[in-house]
CSV table of N, CA and C and ligand atoms in Angstrom, one decimal:
chain,number,residue,atom,x,y,z
A,1,MET,N,4.2,-13.5,3.4
A,1,MET,CA,5.0,-12.4,2.9
A,1,MET,C,5.1,-12.4,1.4
A,2,SER,N,5.0,-11.3,0.8
A,2,SER,CA,5.1,-11.2,-0.7
A,2,SER,C,6.5,-11.7,-1.1
A,3,LYS,N,6.5,-12.4,-2.2
A,3,LYS,CA,7.8,-13.0,-2.7
A,3,LYS,C,8.6,-12.0,-3.5
A,4,LYS,N,7.9,-11.1,-4.2
A,4,LYS,CA,8.6,-10.1,-5.0
A,4,LYS,C,8.4,-8.7,-4.6
A,5,ILE,N,9.4,-8.1,-4.1
A,5,ILE,CA,9.3,-6.7,-3.6
A,5,ILE,C,10.0,-5.8,-4.6
A,6,VAL,N,9.3,-4.8,-5.0
A,6,VAL,CA,9.9,-3.9,-6.0
A,6,VAL,C,9.9,-2.4,-5.5
A,7,LEU,N,11.0,-1.8,-5.4
A,7,LEU,CA,11.1,-0.4,-4.9
A,7,LEU,C,11.2,0.5,-6.1
A,8,VAL,N,10.4,1.5,-6.1
A,8,VAL,CA,10.5,2.6,-7.2
A,8,VAL,C,10.6,3.9,-6.6
A,9,GLY,N,11.1,4.9,-7.4
A,9,GLY,CA,11.2,6.3,-6.9
A,9,GLY,C,12.3,7.0,-7.7
A,10,TYR,N,12.3,8.3,-7.5
A,10,TYR,CA,13.2,9.1,-8.2
A,10,TYR,C,14.7,8.8,-7.9
A,11,MET,N,15.6,9.2,-8.8
A,11,MET,CA,17.0,9.0,-8.6
A,11,MET,C,17.3,9.7,-7.2
A,12,GLY,N,18.1,9.0,-6.4
A,12,GLY,CA,18.6,9.6,-5.2
A,12,GLY,C,17.6,9.5,-4.0
A,13,CYS,N,16.5,8.7,-4.2
A,13,CYS,CA,15.6,8.6,-3.1
A,13,CYS,C,16.0,7.5,-2.1
A,14,GLY,N,17.0,6.7,-2.5
A,14,GLY,CA,17.5,5.7,-1.5
A,14,GLY,C,17.0,4.3,-1.8
A,15,LYS,N,16.6,4.0,-3.0
A,15,LYS,CA,16.0,2.7,-3.3
A,15,LYS,C,17.0,1.5,-3.0
A,16,SER,N,18.3,1.7,-3.5
A,16,SER,CA,19.3,0.7,-3.4
A,16,SER,C,19.6,0.4,-1.9
A,17,VAL,N,19.9,1.4,-1.2
A,17,VAL,CA,20.4,1.2,0.2
A,17,VAL,C,19.3,0.6,1.1
A,18,VAL,N,18.0,1.0,0.8
A,18,VAL,CA,16.9,0.5,1.5
A,18,VAL,C,16.7,-1.0,1.1
A,19,ALA,N,16.8,-1.3,-0.2
A,19,ALA,CA,16.6,-2.6,-0.6
A,19,ALA,C,17.6,-3.6,0.0
A,20,LYS,N,18.9,-3.1,0.0
A,20,LYS,CA,20.0,-3.9,0.6
A,20,LYS,C,19.7,-4.2,2.0
A,21,MET,N,19.2,-3.3,2.8
A,21,MET,CA,18.9,-3.5,4.2
A,21,MET,C,17.8,-4.5,4.4
A,22,ILE,N,16.7,-4.4,3.6
A,22,ILE,CA,15.6,-5.3,3.7
A,22,ILE,C,16.1,-6.7,3.3
A,23,SER,N,16.9,-6.8,2.3
A,23,SER,CA,17.5,-8.1,1.9
A,23,SER,C,18.2,-8.7,3.1
A,24,GLN,N,19.0,-8.0,3.8
A,24,GLN,CA,19.8,-8.5,4.9
A,24,GLN,C,18.9,-8.9,6.0
A,25,ILE,N,17.9,-8.1,6.4
A,25,ILE,CA,17.1,-8.4,7.5
A,25,ILE,C,16.2,-9.6,7.2
A,26,LYS,N,15.6,-9.7,6.0
A,26,LYS,CA,14.7,-10.7,5.7
A,26,LYS,C,15.3,-11.9,5.0
A,27,GLY,N,16.6,-11.8,4.7
A,27,GLY,CA,17.3,-13.0,4.1
A,27,GLY,C,16.7,-13.3,2.7
A,28,ILE,N,16.4,-12.3,1.9
A,28,ILE,CA,15.9,-12.5,0.5
A,28,ILE,C,16.9,-11.9,-0.4
A,29,ASP,N,17.0,-12.4,-1.6
A,29,ASP,CA,18.0,-11.9,-2.6
A,29,ASP,C,17.7,-10.4,-2.9
A,30,TYR,N,18.9,-9.7,-3.1
A,30,TYR,CA,18.8,-8.3,-3.5
A,30,TYR,C,19.2,-8.2,-4.9
A,31,LEU,N,18.3,-7.6,-5.7
A,31,LEU,CA,18.6,-7.4,-7.1
A,31,LEU,C,18.6,-5.9,-7.4
A,32,GLU,N,19.5,-5.4,-8.2
A,32,GLU,CA,19.5,-4.0,-8.6
A,32,GLU,C,19.5,-4.0,-10.2
A,33,LEU,N,18.4,-3.4,-10.7
A,33,LEU,CA,18.2,-3.5,-12.1
A,33,LEU,C,19.3,-2.9,-12.9
A,34,ASP,N,19.8,-1.7,-12.5
A,34,ASP,CA,20.9,-1.0,-13.2
A,34,ASP,C,22.1,-1.9,-13.3
A,35,LYS,N,22.4,-2.6,-12.2
A,35,LYS,CA,23.6,-3.5,-12.1
A,35,LYS,C,23.4,-4.7,-13.1
A,36,ILE,N,22.2,-5.2,-13.2
A,36,ILE,CA,21.9,-6.4,-14.0
A,36,ILE,C,22.1,-5.9,-15.5
A,37,ILE,N,21.6,-4.7,-15.8
A,37,ILE,CA,21.8,-4.2,-17.2
A,37,ILE,C,23.2,-4.0,-17.5
A,38,GLU,N,24.0,-3.4,-16.5
A,38,GLU,CA,25.4,-3.2,-16.7
A,38,GLU,C,26.2,-4.5,-17.0
A,39,GLU,N,25.8,-5.5,-16.2
A,39,GLU,CA,26.5,-6.8,-16.4
A,39,GLU,C,26.1,-7.4,-17.8
A,40,LYS,N,24.9,-7.4,-18.1
A,40,LYS,CA,24.5,-8.0,-19.4
A,40,LYS,C,25.1,-7.3,-20.6
A,41,GLU,N,25.2,-6.0,-20.5
A,41,GLU,CA,25.8,-5.2,-21.6
A,41,GLU,C,27.3,-5.0,-21.5
A,42,SER,N,27.9,-5.4,-20.4
A,42,SER,CA,29.3,-5.1,-20.1
A,42,SER,C,29.7,-3.7,-20.3
A,43,LEU,N,28.8,-2.8,-19.9
A,43,LEU,CA,29.0,-1.3,-20.0
A,43,LEU,C,28.4,-0.7,-18.7
A,44,SER,N,29.0,0.4,-18.3
A,44,SER,CA,28.3,1.1,-17.2
A,44,SER,C,27.1,1.8,-17.8
A,45,ILE,N,26.2,2.2,-16.9
A,45,ILE,CA,24.9,2.9,-17.4
A,45,ILE,C,25.4,4.2,-18.1
A,46,LYS,N,26.4,4.9,-17.6
A,46,LYS,CA,26.8,6.1,-18.2
A,46,LYS,C,27.3,5.8,-19.7
A,47,ASP,N,28.1,4.8,-19.8
A,47,ASP,CA,28.6,4.4,-21.2
A,47,ASP,C,27.6,3.8,-22.1
A,48,LEU,N,26.6,3.2,-21.5
A,48,LEU,CA,25.5,2.6,-22.3
A,48,LEU,C,24.7,3.8,-22.9
A,49,PHE,N,24.4,4.8,-22.1
A,49,PHE,CA,23.7,6.0,-22.6
A,49,PHE,C,24.5,6.6,-23.7
A,50,LYS,N,25.8,6.7,-23.5
A,50,LYS,CA,26.7,7.4,-24.4
A,50,LYS,C,26.9,6.7,-25.7
A,51,ASN,N,27.1,5.4,-25.6
A,51,ASN,CA,27.4,4.6,-26.8
A,51,ASN,C,26.2,4.1,-27.5
A,52,LYS,N,25.1,3.7,-26.8
A,52,LYS,CA,24.0,3.1,-27.5
A,52,LYS,C,22.7,4.0,-27.4
A,53,GLY,N,22.7,5.0,-26.5
A,53,GLY,CA,21.6,5.9,-26.5
A,53,GLY,C,20.5,5.5,-25.5
A,54,GLU,N,19.7,6.4,-25.1
A,54,GLU,CA,18.7,6.2,-24.0
A,54,GLU,C,17.6,5.2,-24.5
A,55,LEU,N,17.3,5.3,-25.8
A,55,LEU,CA,16.2,4.4,-26.3
A,55,LEU,C,16.6,2.9,-26.1
A,56,TYR,N,17.9,2.6,-26.5
A,56,TYR,CA,18.4,1.3,-26.3
A,56,TYR,C,18.4,0.9,-24.8
A,57,PHE,N,18.8,1.8,-24.0
A,57,PHE,CA,18.8,1.5,-22.5
A,57,PHE,C,17.4,1.2,-22.1
A,58,ARG,N,16.4,2.0,-22.5
A,58,ARG,CA,15.0,1.7,-22.0
A,58,ARG,C,14.5,0.4,-22.5
A,59,LYS,N,14.9,0.0,-23.7
A,59,LYS,CA,14.4,-1.3,-24.2
A,59,LYS,C,15.0,-2.4,-23.3
A,60,GLN,N,16.3,-2.4,-23.1
A,60,GLN,CA,17.0,-3.4,-22.3
A,60,GLN,C,16.4,-3.4,-20.8
A,61,GLU,N,16.2,-2.2,-20.3
A,61,GLU,CA,15.6,-2.0,-19.0
A,61,GLU,C,14.2,-2.7,-18.9
A,62,HIS,N,13.4,-2.5,-19.9
A,62,HIS,CA,12.1,-3.1,-20.0
A,62,HIS,C,12.2,-4.6,-20.1
A,63,LEU,N,13.0,-5.1,-21.0
A,63,LEU,CA,13.1,-6.6,-21.1
A,63,LEU,C,13.5,-7.3,-19.9
A,64,LEU,N,14.6,-6.7,-19.2
A,64,LEU,CA,15.1,-7.3,-18.0
A,64,LEU,C,14.1,-7.2,-16.8
A,65,PHE,N,13.5,-6.0,-16.8
A,65,PHE,CA,12.5,-5.8,-15.7
A,65,PHE,C,11.4,-6.8,-15.8
A,66,ALA,N,10.8,-7.0,-17.0
A,66,ALA,CA,9.7,-7.9,-17.2
A,66,ALA,C,10.2,-9.4,-16.9
A,67,GLU,N,11.4,-9.7,-17.3
A,67,GLU,CA,11.9,-11.0,-17.1
A,67,GLU,C,12.0,-11.3,-15.6
A,68,ILE,N,12.5,-10.3,-14.8
A,68,ILE,CA,12.7,-10.5,-13.4
A,68,ILE,C,11.3,-10.6,-12.7
A,69,VAL,N,10.4,-9.6,-13.0
A,69,VAL,CA,9.2,-9.6,-12.2
A,69,VAL,C,8.2,-10.8,-12.6
A,70,SER,N,8.5,-11.4,-13.8
A,70,SER,CA,7.6,-12.5,-14.1
A,70,SER,C,8.2,-13.8,-13.7
A,71,SER,N,9.4,-13.8,-13.1
A,71,SER,CA,10.0,-15.0,-12.7
A,71,SER,C,9.4,-15.5,-11.4
A,72,ASN,N,9.8,-16.7,-11.0
A,72,ASN,CA,9.2,-17.3,-9.7
A,72,ASN,C,10.2,-17.1,-8.5
A,73,ARG,N,11.2,-16.2,-8.7
A,73,ARG,CA,12.2,-16.0,-7.7
A,73,ARG,C,11.6,-15.2,-6.5
A,74,ASN,N,12.3,-15.3,-5.4
A,74,ASN,CA,12.0,-14.4,-4.3
A,74,ASN,C,13.1,-13.3,-4.3
A,75,PHE,N,12.7,-12.1,-4.2
A,75,PHE,CA,13.7,-11.1,-4.2
A,75,PHE,C,13.2,-9.7,-3.8
A,76,ILE,N,14.1,-8.8,-3.5
A,76,ILE,CA,13.8,-7.4,-3.4
A,76,ILE,C,14.6,-6.7,-4.5
A,77,LEU,N,13.9,-6.0,-5.4
A,77,LEU,CA,14.5,-5.4,-6.5
A,77,LEU,C,14.5,-3.8,-6.4
A,78,SER,N,15.7,-3.3,-6.6
A,78,SER,CA,15.8,-1.8,-6.7
A,78,SER,C,15.8,-1.5,-8.2
A,79,THR,N,14.8,-0.7,-8.6
A,79,THR,CA,14.7,-0.3,-10.0
A,79,THR,C,15.5,1.0,-10.3
A,80,GLY,N,15.5,1.4,-11.5
A,80,GLY,CA,16.1,2.7,-11.9
A,80,GLY,C,15.0,3.7,-11.7
A,81,GLY,N,15.3,5.0,-11.6
A,81,GLY,CA,14.3,6.0,-11.4
A,81,GLY,C,13.3,6.1,-12.6
A,82,GLY,N,13.7,5.7,-13.8
A,82,GLY,CA,12.8,5.8,-14.9
A,82,GLY,C,12.1,4.5,-15.2
A,83,THR,N,12.4,3.4,-14.5
A,83,THR,CA,11.9,2.1,-14.9
A,83,THR,C,10.3,2.1,-15.0
A,84,PRO,N,9.6,2.6,-14.1
A,84,PRO,CA,8.1,2.5,-14.2
A,84,PRO,C,7.5,3.4,-15.4
A,85,CYS,N,8.3,4.3,-15.9
A,85,CYS,CA,7.8,5.3,-16.8
A,85,CYS,C,7.9,4.9,-18.3
A,86,TYR,N,8.3,3.7,-18.6
A,86,TYR,CA,8.4,3.4,-20.0
A,86,TYR,C,7.8,2.0,-20.3
A,87,TYR,N,7.3,1.8,-21.5
A,87,TYR,CA,6.8,0.5,-22.0
A,87,TYR,C,5.8,-0.2,-21.1
A,88,ASN,N,4.9,0.6,-20.4
A,88,ASN,CA,3.9,0.0,-19.6
A,88,ASN,C,4.5,-0.8,-18.4
A,89,ASN,N,5.8,-0.5,-18.1
A,89,ASN,CA,6.4,-1.2,-16.9
A,89,ASN,C,5.6,-0.9,-15.6
A,90,HIS,N,4.9,0.2,-15.6
A,90,HIS,CA,4.2,0.6,-14.4
A,90,HIS,C,3.1,-0.4,-14.1
A,91,LEU,N,2.6,-1.1,-15.1
A,91,LEU,CA,1.5,-2.1,-14.8
A,91,LEU,C,1.9,-3.3,-14.0
A,92,TRP,N,3.2,-3.6,-14.1
A,92,TRP,CA,3.8,-4.7,-13.3
A,92,TRP,C,3.7,-4.3,-11.8
A,93,LEU,N,3.7,-3.0,-11.5
A,93,LEU,CA,3.7,-2.7,-10.1
A,93,LEU,C,2.4,-3.1,-9.4
A,94,GLN,N,1.3,-3.3,-10.2
A,94,GLN,CA,0.0,-3.7,-9.7
A,94,GLN,C,-0.2,-5.2,-9.8
A,95,ASN,N,0.8,-5.9,-10.3
A,95,ASN,CA,0.6,-7.3,-10.5
A,95,ASN,C,0.4,-8.0,-9.1
A,96,GLU,N,-0.5,-9.0,-9.1
A,96,GLU,CA,-0.8,-9.6,-7.8
A,96,GLU,C,0.4,-10.3,-7.1
A,97,SER,N,1.4,-10.7,-7.8
A,97,SER,CA,2.5,-11.4,-7.2
A,97,SER,C,3.6,-10.4,-6.8
A,98,VAL,N,3.4,-9.1,-7.0
A,98,VAL,CA,4.4,-8.1,-6.7
A,98,VAL,C,3.9,-7.2,-5.6
A,99,PHE,N,4.8,-6.9,-4.6
A,99,PHE,CA,4.5,-5.9,-3.6
A,99,PHE,C,5.5,-4.7,-4.0
A,100,SER,N,4.9,-3.6,-4.5
A,100,SER,CA,5.6,-2.5,-5.0
A,100,SER,C,5.5,-1.3,-4.0
A,101,VAL,N,6.6,-0.6,-3.8
A,101,VAL,CA,6.6,0.5,-2.9
A,101,VAL,C,7.3,1.7,-3.5
A,102,TYR,N,6.6,2.8,-3.4
A,102,TYR,CA,7.2,4.1,-3.9
A,102,TYR,C,7.9,4.8,-2.8
A,103,LEU,N,9.2,5.1,-2.9
A,103,LEU,CA,9.9,5.8,-1.9
A,103,LEU,C,9.8,7.3,-2.3
A,104,LYS,N,9.0,8.0,-1.5
A,104,LYS,CA,8.6,9.4,-1.9
A,104,LYS,C,9.5,10.4,-1.2
A,105,SER,N,10.1,11.3,-1.9
A,105,SER,CA,11.0,12.3,-1.3
A,105,SER,C,10.7,13.7,-1.9
A,106,SER,N,11.1,14.7,-1.2
A,106,SER,CA,10.8,16.1,-1.8
A,106,SER,C,11.9,16.5,-2.8
A,107,VAL,N,11.5,17.5,-3.6
A,107,VAL,CA,12.4,18.0,-4.6
A,107,VAL,C,13.7,18.5,-3.8
A,108,GLN,N,13.6,19.2,-2.7
A,108,GLN,CA,14.7,19.7,-2.0
A,108,GLN,C,15.6,18.6,-1.5
A,109,ASN,N,15.0,17.6,-1.0
A,109,ASN,CA,15.8,16.5,-0.5
A,109,ASN,C,16.6,15.7,-1.6
A,110,LEU,N,15.9,15.5,-2.7
A,110,LEU,CA,16.5,14.9,-3.9
A,110,LEU,C,17.6,15.8,-4.4
A,111,PHE,N,17.4,17.0,-4.5
A,111,PHE,CA,18.4,18.0,-5.0
A,111,PHE,C,19.6,17.9,-4.1
A,112,ASP,N,19.4,17.9,-2.8
A,112,ASP,CA,20.6,17.9,-1.9
A,112,ASP,C,21.4,16.7,-2.1
A,113,ARG,N,20.8,15.6,-2.4
A,113,ARG,CA,21.5,14.3,-2.6
A,113,ARG,C,22.2,14.3,-4.0
A,114,LEU,N,21.4,14.7,-5.0
A,114,LEU,CA,21.8,14.5,-6.4
A,114,LEU,C,22.9,15.5,-6.7
A,115,ILE,N,23.0,16.6,-6.1
A,115,ILE,CA,24.0,17.6,-6.4
A,115,ILE,C,25.4,17.0,-6.1
A,116,LEU,N,25.4,16.1,-5.1
A,116,LEU,CA,26.7,15.5,-4.7
A,116,LEU,C,27.1,14.3,-5.6
A,117,GLU,N,26.1,13.7,-6.3
A,117,GLU,CA,26.4,12.5,-7.0
A,117,GLU,C,25.8,12.4,-8.4
A,118,LYS,N,25.9,13.5,-9.1
A,118,LYS,CA,25.2,13.5,-10.4
A,118,LYS,C,26.1,13.0,-11.5
A,119,ALA,N,27.4,12.9,-11.3
A,119,ALA,CA,28.3,12.6,-12.4
A,119,ALA,C,28.1,11.3,-13.1
A,120,HIS,N,27.7,10.3,-12.4
A,120,HIS,CA,27.5,9.0,-13.1
A,120,HIS,C,26.0,8.8,-13.5
A,121,ARG,N,25.2,9.8,-13.4
A,121,ARG,CA,23.8,9.7,-13.8
A,121,ARG,C,23.6,10.5,-15.1
A,122,PRO,N,23.5,9.8,-16.2
A,122,PRO,CA,23.6,10.5,-17.5
A,122,PRO,C,22.5,11.6,-17.7
A,123,LEU,N,21.3,11.4,-17.1
A,123,LEU,CA,20.2,12.4,-17.3
A,123,LEU,C,20.5,13.7,-16.7
A,124,ILE,N,21.3,13.8,-15.7
A,124,ILE,CA,21.6,15.0,-15.0
A,124,ILE,C,23.0,15.5,-15.0
A,125,ALA,N,23.9,14.6,-15.5
A,125,ALA,CA,25.4,14.9,-15.4
A,125,ALA,C,25.8,16.2,-16.0
A,126,SER,N,25.1,16.6,-17.1
A,126,SER,CA,25.5,17.8,-17.8
A,126,SER,C,24.8,19.1,-17.3
A,127,LEU,N,23.9,18.9,-16.3
A,127,LEU,CA,23.2,20.1,-15.9
A,127,LEU,C,24.0,20.9,-14.9
A,128,GLN,N,23.9,22.2,-15.0
A,128,GLN,CA,24.5,23.1,-14.0
A,128,GLN,C,23.8,22.9,-12.7
A,129,ASN,N,24.4,23.2,-11.6
A,129,ASN,CA,23.8,23.1,-10.3
A,129,ASN,C,22.5,23.9,-10.2
A,130,ASP,N,22.5,25.1,-10.8
A,130,ASP,CA,21.4,26.0,-10.6
A,130,ASP,C,20.2,25.5,-11.6
A,131,GLU,N,20.5,24.6,-12.5
A,131,GLU,CA,19.4,24.1,-13.3
A,131,GLU,C,18.8,22.8,-12.8
A,132,LEU,N,19.6,22.2,-11.9
A,132,LEU,CA,19.2,20.9,-11.4
A,132,LEU,C,17.9,20.8,-10.7
A,133,LYS,N,17.7,21.8,-9.8
A,133,LYS,CA,16.5,21.8,-9.0
A,133,LYS,C,15.2,21.9,-9.8
A,134,GLU,N,15.3,22.8,-10.8
A,134,GLU,CA,14.1,22.9,-11.6
A,134,GLU,C,13.8,21.7,-12.5
A,135,PHE,N,14.9,21.1,-12.9
A,135,PHE,CA,14.8,19.8,-13.7
A,135,PHE,C,14.2,18.8,-12.8
A,136,ILE,N,14.6,18.6,-11.6
A,136,ILE,CA,14.1,17.6,-10.7
A,136,ILE,C,12.6,17.9,-10.5
A,137,ALA,N,12.3,19.1,-10.2
A,137,ALA,CA,10.9,19.5,-9.9
A,137,ALA,C,9.9,19.1,-11.1
A,138,LYS,N,10.3,19.4,-12.3
A,138,LYS,CA,9.5,19.1,-13.5
A,138,LYS,C,9.4,17.6,-13.8
A,139,HIS,N,10.6,17.0,-13.7
A,139,HIS,CA,10.7,15.6,-14.0
A,139,HIS,C,10.0,14.7,-13.0
A,140,LEU,N,10.1,15.1,-11.7
A,140,LEU,CA,9.4,14.3,-10.7
A,140,LEU,C,7.9,14.4,-10.8
A,141,PHE,N,7.5,15.6,-11.2
A,141,PHE,CA,6.0,15.9,-11.4
A,141,PHE,C,5.5,14.9,-12.5
A,142,GLU,N,6.3,14.8,-13.6
A,142,GLU,CA,5.9,13.9,-14.7
A,142,GLU,C,5.9,12.4,-14.3
A,143,ARG,N,6.9,12.1,-13.5
A,143,ARG,CA,7.1,10.7,-13.2
A,143,ARG,C,6.2,10.2,-12.1
A,144,GLU,N,5.7,11.1,-11.2
A,144,GLU,CA,4.9,10.6,-10.1
A,144,GLU,C,3.7,9.9,-10.5
A,145,TYR,N,3.2,10.2,-11.6
A,145,TYR,CA,2.0,9.5,-12.2
A,145,TYR,C,2.3,8.0,-12.2
A,146,TYR,N,3.5,7.6,-12.6
A,146,TYR,CA,3.8,6.2,-12.7
A,146,TYR,C,4.2,5.6,-11.4
A,147,TYR,N,4.9,6.4,-10.6
A,147,TYR,CA,5.3,5.9,-9.3
A,147,TYR,C,4.1,5.5,-8.4
A,148,ARG,N,3.0,6.3,-8.7
A,148,ARG,CA,1.8,6.1,-7.9
A,148,ARG,C,1.1,4.8,-8.2
A,149,PHE,N,1.5,4.1,-9.2
A,149,PHE,CA,1.0,2.7,-9.4
A,149,PHE,C,1.5,1.7,-8.4
A,150,ALA,N,2.5,2.1,-7.6
A,150,ALA,CA,3.0,1.2,-6.6
A,150,ALA,C,1.9,1.0,-5.5
A,151,LYS,N,1.9,-0.2,-4.9
A,151,LYS,CA,0.9,-0.6,-4.0
A,151,LYS,C,1.0,0.2,-2.7
A,152,ALA,N,2.2,0.7,-2.3
A,152,ALA,CA,2.3,1.4,-1.1
A,152,ALA,C,3.3,2.6,-1.4
A,153,THR,N,3.1,3.7,-0.6
A,153,THR,CA,4.0,4.8,-0.7
A,153,THR,C,4.5,5.1,0.7
A,154,ILE,N,5.9,5.2,0.8
A,154,ILE,CA,6.5,5.5,2.0
A,154,ILE,C,7.2,6.9,1.9
A,155,ASN,N,6.9,7.8,2.8
A,155,ASN,CA,7.6,9.1,2.8
A,155,ASN,C,8.9,8.9,3.4
A,156,VAL,N,10.0,9.1,2.7
A,156,VAL,CA,11.3,8.8,3.2
A,156,VAL,C,12.0,10.1,3.8
A,157,GLU,N,11.4,11.2,3.7
A,157,GLU,CA,11.9,12.5,4.1
A,157,GLU,C,12.5,12.5,5.5
A,158,GLY,N,13.8,12.7,5.6
A,158,GLY,CA,14.4,12.8,6.9
A,158,GLY,C,14.5,11.6,7.7
A,159,LYS,N,14.1,10.4,7.2
A,159,LYS,CA,14.1,9.2,8.0
A,159,LYS,C,15.4,8.4,7.8
A,160,PRO,N,15.9,7.8,8.8
A,160,PRO,CA,17.1,6.9,8.6
A,160,PRO,C,16.7,5.7,7.8
A,161,VAL,N,17.7,5.1,7.2
A,161,VAL,CA,17.4,3.9,6.3
A,161,VAL,C,16.8,2.8,7.1
A,162,THR,N,17.2,2.6,8.4
A,162,THR,CA,16.7,1.5,9.2
A,162,THR,C,15.2,1.7,9.4
A,163,GLN,N,14.7,2.9,9.6
A,163,GLN,CA,13.3,3.2,9.8
A,163,GLN,C,12.5,2.9,8.5
A,164,ILE,N,13.0,3.3,7.4
A,164,ILE,CA,12.3,3.1,6.1
A,164,ILE,C,12.2,1.6,5.8
A,165,ALA,N,13.3,0.9,6.1
A,165,ALA,CA,13.3,-0.5,5.8
A,165,ALA,C,12.3,-1.2,6.8
A,166,GLN,N,12.2,-0.8,8.0
A,166,GLN,CA,11.3,-1.4,9.0
A,166,GLN,C,9.8,-1.1,8.6
A,167,GLU,N,9.6,0.2,8.1
A,167,GLU,CA,8.2,0.5,7.7
A,167,GLU,C,7.8,-0.4,6.5
A,168,ILE,N,8.7,-0.7,5.6
A,168,ILE,CA,8.3,-1.6,4.5
A,168,ILE,C,8.1,-3.0,5.0
A,169,ILE,N,9.0,-3.5,5.9
A,169,ILE,CA,8.8,-4.8,6.4
A,169,ILE,C,7.5,-5.0,7.1
A,170,ASP,N,7.1,-3.9,7.9
A,170,ASP,CA,5.8,-4.0,8.6
A,170,ASP,C,4.6,-4.1,7.6
A,171,LEU,N,4.8,-3.6,6.4
A,171,LEU,CA,3.7,-3.7,5.4
A,171,LEU,C,3.6,-5.1,4.8
A,172,LEU,N,4.7,-5.9,5.0
A,172,LEU,CA,4.8,-7.1,4.2
A,172,LEU,C,4.0,-8.3,4.9
A,173,THR,N,3.7,-8.1,6.1
A,173,THR,CA,3.1,-9.3,6.8
A,173,THR,C,1.7,-9.7,6.4
B,1,S3P,C1,17.5,6.8,-14.4
B,1,S3P,C2,17.9,6.5,-13.2
B,1,S3P,C3,19.1,5.7,-12.9
B,1,S3P,C4,19.5,4.8,-14.1
B,1,S3P,C5,19.6,5.7,-15.3
B,1,S3P,C6,18.3,6.4,-15.7
B,1,S3P,C7,16.3,7.6,-14.6
B,1,S3P,O1,18.9,4.9,-11.8
B,1,S3P,O2,18.6,3.8,-14.3
B,1,S3P,O3,20.6,6.6,-15.2
B,1,S3P,O4,15.7,7.6,-15.7
B,1,S3P,O5,15.9,8.2,-13.6
B,1,S3P,P1,18.9,5.4,-10.2
B,1,S3P,O6,17.5,5.8,-9.9
B,1,S3P,O7,19.3,4.2,-9.4
B,1,S3P,O8,19.9,6.5,-10.2
């Protein structure tokens, strides 16, 4: 089984909840990149964007991502929705020591989730609900190029977390 599992995908696709479940089932460490950045900076992602700006966040995100994926630890890592899209981070998804999975969801599904929980996500917090869907559609289109560097793609549409986790575990053998 691959030692380093990395989940990528748009905000709201379920990376964290799926990663936590796989971590429990397989007994491997669960890491969440956003949480690691928050701890290192002693700021929430929201305040980090506000106080230091997105460029600073992307730099820290890149440095910590590279440090984690180049380590010899065993883990399942939930990345941020933008992680593969900056600083050539996407190339790590193809690294031979990494098993990367793109959790693919539709614009409608992402919209339905994000409309309920956009407040703590700085990129979408200030959007009106009627602007959100178009934003997601354009943004997802731009980002899919990077997500597709993952070694596997799982369509998560309408599937329970247990099923998504099991599909990924089945790919690990
Ligand atoms: C971001 C997604 C967030 C977080 C930050 C930026 C993005 O993570 O890293 O707000 O660029 O899509 P989630 O995908 O866990 O919401």
